XYZ file of N, CA and C in Angstrom:
285
model
N 4.249 2.836 6.623
C 4.321 3.947 6.067
C 4.369 3.795 4.259
N 3.307 4.857 3.825
C 3.095 4.451 2.202
C 4.257 5.351 1.783
N 4.707 4.659 0.485
C 5.420 5.509 -0.327
C 5.282 5.352 -1.793
N 5.583 6.268 -2.712
C 5.424 6.045 -4.263
C 6.536 6.047 -4.885
N 6.912 5.156 -5.872
C 8.165 5.140 -6.568
C 7.488 5.138 -8.122
N 8.385 5.877 -8.878
C 8.385 5.959 -10.538
C 8.421 4.377 -10.793
N 7.589 3.896 -12.063
C 7.828 2.758 -12.554
C 9.258 3.040 -13.417
N 9.801 1.657 -13.905
C 10.961 1.831 -14.480
C 11.175 2.664 -15.989
N 9.988 2.577 -16.685
C 9.910 3.523 -17.835
C 9.201 4.948 -17.325
N 9.165 5.287 -16.520
C 8.310 6.429 -15.755
C 7.116 6.848 -16.523
N 6.312 5.715 -16.711
C 5.063 5.586 -17.229
C 3.930 5.632 -16.183
N 4.227 5.419 -14.972
C 3.472 5.292 -13.972
C 4.045 5.264 -12.472
N 3.387 4.847 -11.514
C 3.990 4.667 -10.350
C 3.510 3.374 -9.536
N 4.614 3.020 -8.845
C 4.254 1.956 -7.577
C 4.078 2.515 -6.492
N 3.068 1.871 -5.878
C 2.371 2.172 -4.348
C 2.914 1.202 -3.407
N 3.810 1.631 -2.415
C 4.286 0.575 -1.355
C 3.798 0.697 -0.166
N 3.541 -0.465 0.601
C 3.050 -0.245 2.016
C 2.848 -1.466 2.581
N 2.884 -1.457 3.920
C 2.712 -2.656 4.687
C 1.082 -2.943 4.803
N 0.598 -4.080 5.128
C -0.929 -4.726 5.096
C -1.692 -3.434 5.933
N -1.352 -3.266 7.035
C -2.045 -2.047 7.883
C -2.024 -0.797 7.380
N -1.095 -0.184 6.570
C -0.934 0.892 5.943
C -2.113 0.896 4.398
N -1.879 -0.213 3.786
C -2.971 -0.222 2.614
C -4.217 -0.488 2.993
N -4.819 -1.137 4.239
C -6.050 -1.284 4.829
C -6.555 0.165 5.323
N -5.770 0.947 6.133
C -6.004 2.361 6.353
C -6.511 3.201 5.176
N -5.574 2.977 4.161
C -5.841 3.666 2.953
C -7.149 3.317 2.222
N -7.344 2.033 2.040
C -8.525 1.525 1.512
C -10.006 2.044 2.134
N -9.759 2.125 3.434
C -10.800 2.551 4.350
C -11.197 3.932 4.121
N -9.811 4.800 4.166
C -10.138 6.319 4.009
C -10.485 6.611 2.619
N -9.933 5.814 1.511
C -10.406 6.367 0.371
C -11.874 6.065 0.129
N -12.660 4.987 0.742
C -13.980 4.965 0.645
C -14.748 5.712 1.416
N -14.297 6.335 2.789
C -14.834 7.379 3.241
C -14.779 8.601 2.507
N -13.910 9.008 1.793
C -13.696 10.186 0.881
C -14.652 10.212 -0.226
N -14.931 9.100 -1.202
C -15.752 8.965 -2.161
C -17.212 9.309 -2.032
N -17.571 8.654 -0.729
C -18.822 8.749 -0.344
C -19.632 7.568 -0.912
N -20.802 8.048 -0.945
C -21.883 6.866 -1.809
C -22.216 7.257 -3.061
N -22.647 6.133 -3.717
C -23.101 6.592 -4.979
C -24.299 7.469 -5.179
N -23.875 8.365 -6.040
C -24.930 9.584 -6.228
C -24.982 10.652 -5.468
N -24.013 10.519 -4.436
C -23.662 12.005 -3.255
C -22.915 12.760 -3.853
N -22.196 12.934 -4.608
C -21.544 13.933 -5.490
C -21.615 13.765 -6.940
N -22.789 14.036 -7.651
C -22.874 13.522 -8.887
C -21.858 14.441 -9.775
N -21.533 15.493 -9.443
C -20.454 16.348 -10.396
C -19.265 15.538 -10.352
N -18.928 14.838 -9.375
C -17.345 14.135 -8.930
C -17.446 12.769 -9.441
N -18.490 11.881 -10.153
C -18.784 10.668 -10.274
C -17.849 10.211 -11.100
N -17.109 10.711 -12.180
C -15.953 10.109 -12.764
C -14.546 9.996 -12.137
N -14.276 11.123 -11.125
C -13.299 10.918 -10.215
C -13.466 9.837 -8.965
N -14.728 9.633 -8.824
C -14.755 8.720 -7.763
C -14.730 7.455 -8.411
N -15.109 7.044 -9.759
C -14.778 5.680 -10.196
C -13.314 5.396 -10.429
N -12.662 6.747 -10.695
C -11.112 6.264 -10.647
C -10.452 6.033 -9.383
N -10.915 6.628 -8.286
C -10.554 6.128 -6.812
C -10.891 4.836 -6.473
N -12.085 4.598 -7.093
C -12.392 3.230 -6.646
C -11.890 2.270 -7.406
N -11.240 2.629 -8.580
C -10.245 1.689 -9.408
C -9.106 1.367 -8.332
N -8.443 2.433 -7.750
C -7.328 2.343 -6.730
C -7.753 1.537 -5.789
N -8.959 1.343 -5.261
C -9.321 0.681 -4.100
C -9.444 -0.749 -4.621
N -9.699 -1.077 -5.439
C -9.913 -2.410 -6.426
C -8.445 -3.024 -6.178
N -7.673 -2.154 -6.677
C -6.155 -2.585 -6.789
C -5.553 -2.763 -5.350
N -6.060 -1.959 -4.398
C -5.446 -2.057 -3.040
C -6.366 -3.536 -2.427
N -7.663 -3.536 -2.525
C -8.080 -4.762 -2.049
C -7.416 -6.067 -2.729
N -7.312 -6.110 -3.802
C -6.587 -7.413 -4.324
C -5.189 -7.360 -3.846
N -4.339 -6.416 -3.313
C -3.189 -6.502 -2.679
C -3.251 -7.049 -1.367
N -4.317 -6.459 -0.539
C -4.561 -7.117 0.538
C -5.106 -8.576 0.651
N -5.579 -9.017 -0.347
C -5.963 -10.465 -0.651
C -4.690 -11.208 -1.107
N -3.592 -10.751 -1.459
C -2.419 -11.353 -2.155
C -2.325 -11.756 -3.363
N -2.792 -11.070 -4.116
C -3.000 -11.088 -5.728
C -2.016 -10.133 -6.409
N -1.372 -9.527 -5.640
C -0.393 -8.302 -6.296
C 0.853 -8.578 -5.720
N 2.011 -7.834 -6.124
C 3.245 -7.910 -5.823
C 3.800 -7.574 -4.432
N 4.627 -8.326 -4.006
C 5.205 -8.134 -2.573
C 6.623 -7.529 -2.906
N 7.059 -6.818 -1.853
C 8.885 -6.517 -2.058
C 9.124 -6.603 -0.476
N 10.350 -7.168 -0.441
C 11.018 -7.041 1.043
C 11.955 -5.849 1.215
N 11.715 -5.119 2.232
C 12.284 -3.796 2.341
C 13.119 -4.126 3.551
N 14.456 -3.723 3.353
C 15.183 -3.381 4.901
C 14.654 -2.610 6.126
N 14.517 -3.314 7.280
C 13.849 -2.597 8.442
C 14.789 -2.095 9.615
N 16.041 -2.205 9.020
C 17.131 -1.534 9.893
C 18.116 -2.489 10.936
N 17.275 -3.695 11.167
C 17.738 -4.568 11.980
C 19.269 -5.390 11.454
N 20.089 -5.650 12.044
C 21.171 -6.389 11.688
C 21.474 -7.245 12.863
N 22.516 -8.140 12.737
C 22.874 -9.312 13.687
C 23.419 -8.370 14.782
N 24.102 -7.485 14.845
C 24.602 -6.555 16.296
C 23.456 -6.386 17.060
N 22.283 -5.425 16.422
C 21.218 -5.113 17.123
C 20.472 -6.326 17.770
N 20.168 -7.148 16.971
C 19.626 -8.303 17.481
C 20.302 -8.961 18.829
N 21.695 -9.037 18.755
C 22.418 -9.466 19.736
C 22.267 -8.616 21.112
N 22.348 -7.346 20.878
C 22.349 -6.132 21.694
C 20.660 -6.383 22.366
N 20.007 -6.465 21.755
C 18.206 -6.616 22.186
C 17.913 -8.003 22.771
N 18.879 -8.712 22.628
C 18.550 -10.252 22.980
C 17.362 -10.603 22.237
N 17.068 -10.498 21.049
C 15.944 -10.699 20.322
C 16.343 -11.255 18.910
N 15.329 -12.431 18.502
C 15.475 -12.840 17.186
C 14.607 -12.178 16.269
N 14.822 -11.331 15.302
C 13.936 -10.658 14.602
C 14.142 -10.710 12.875
N 13.032 -10.613 12.033
C 13.354 -10.563 10.876
C 14.303 -9.339 10.608
N 15.124 -9.391 9.418
C 15.899 -8.317 8.841
C 15.219 -7.348 7.865
N 13.971 -7.800 7.365
C 13.181 -7.214 6.574
C 11.784 -7.187 6.614
N 11.105 -6.438 6.186
C 9.709 -6.164 6.206
C 8.822 -6.399 4.847
N 7.996 -7.016 4.922
C 6.934 -7.255 3.837
C 6.122 -6.301 3.426
N 6.437 -5.607 2.046
C 5.293 -4.662 1.499
C 4.692 -5.044 0.323
N 3.392 -4.523 0.473
C 2.501 -4.806 -0.601
C 2.619 -3.829 -1.723
N 2.564 -4.030 -3.103
C 2.892 -3.217 -4.135
C 1.776 -3.218 -5.066
N 1.408 -2.135 -5.548
C 0.197 -2.054 -6.762
C 1.090 -0.838 -7.690
N 0.574 -1.274 -8.668
C 1.243 -0.348 -9.929
C -0.327 0.332 -10.163
């Protein structure tokens, strides 16, 4: 699940999601913007979206921040399910 939070000074946003979320967002944005010269009147908007794609790609490569997010698992649930699982998920973050 992708979610967006304000930065501490409210000057921007941080976008959070797991690896698969960012990979799908990256592919979807590339499908939306189309090829170079396809939508001439929207070229500046296309460049901005590709800038977001740049940050997403670098997050996927491990060059951006990560954050550990609780996933709802605790010791009691693990015992009930007879499974050992992590209690946090790794989310990628871009600003």
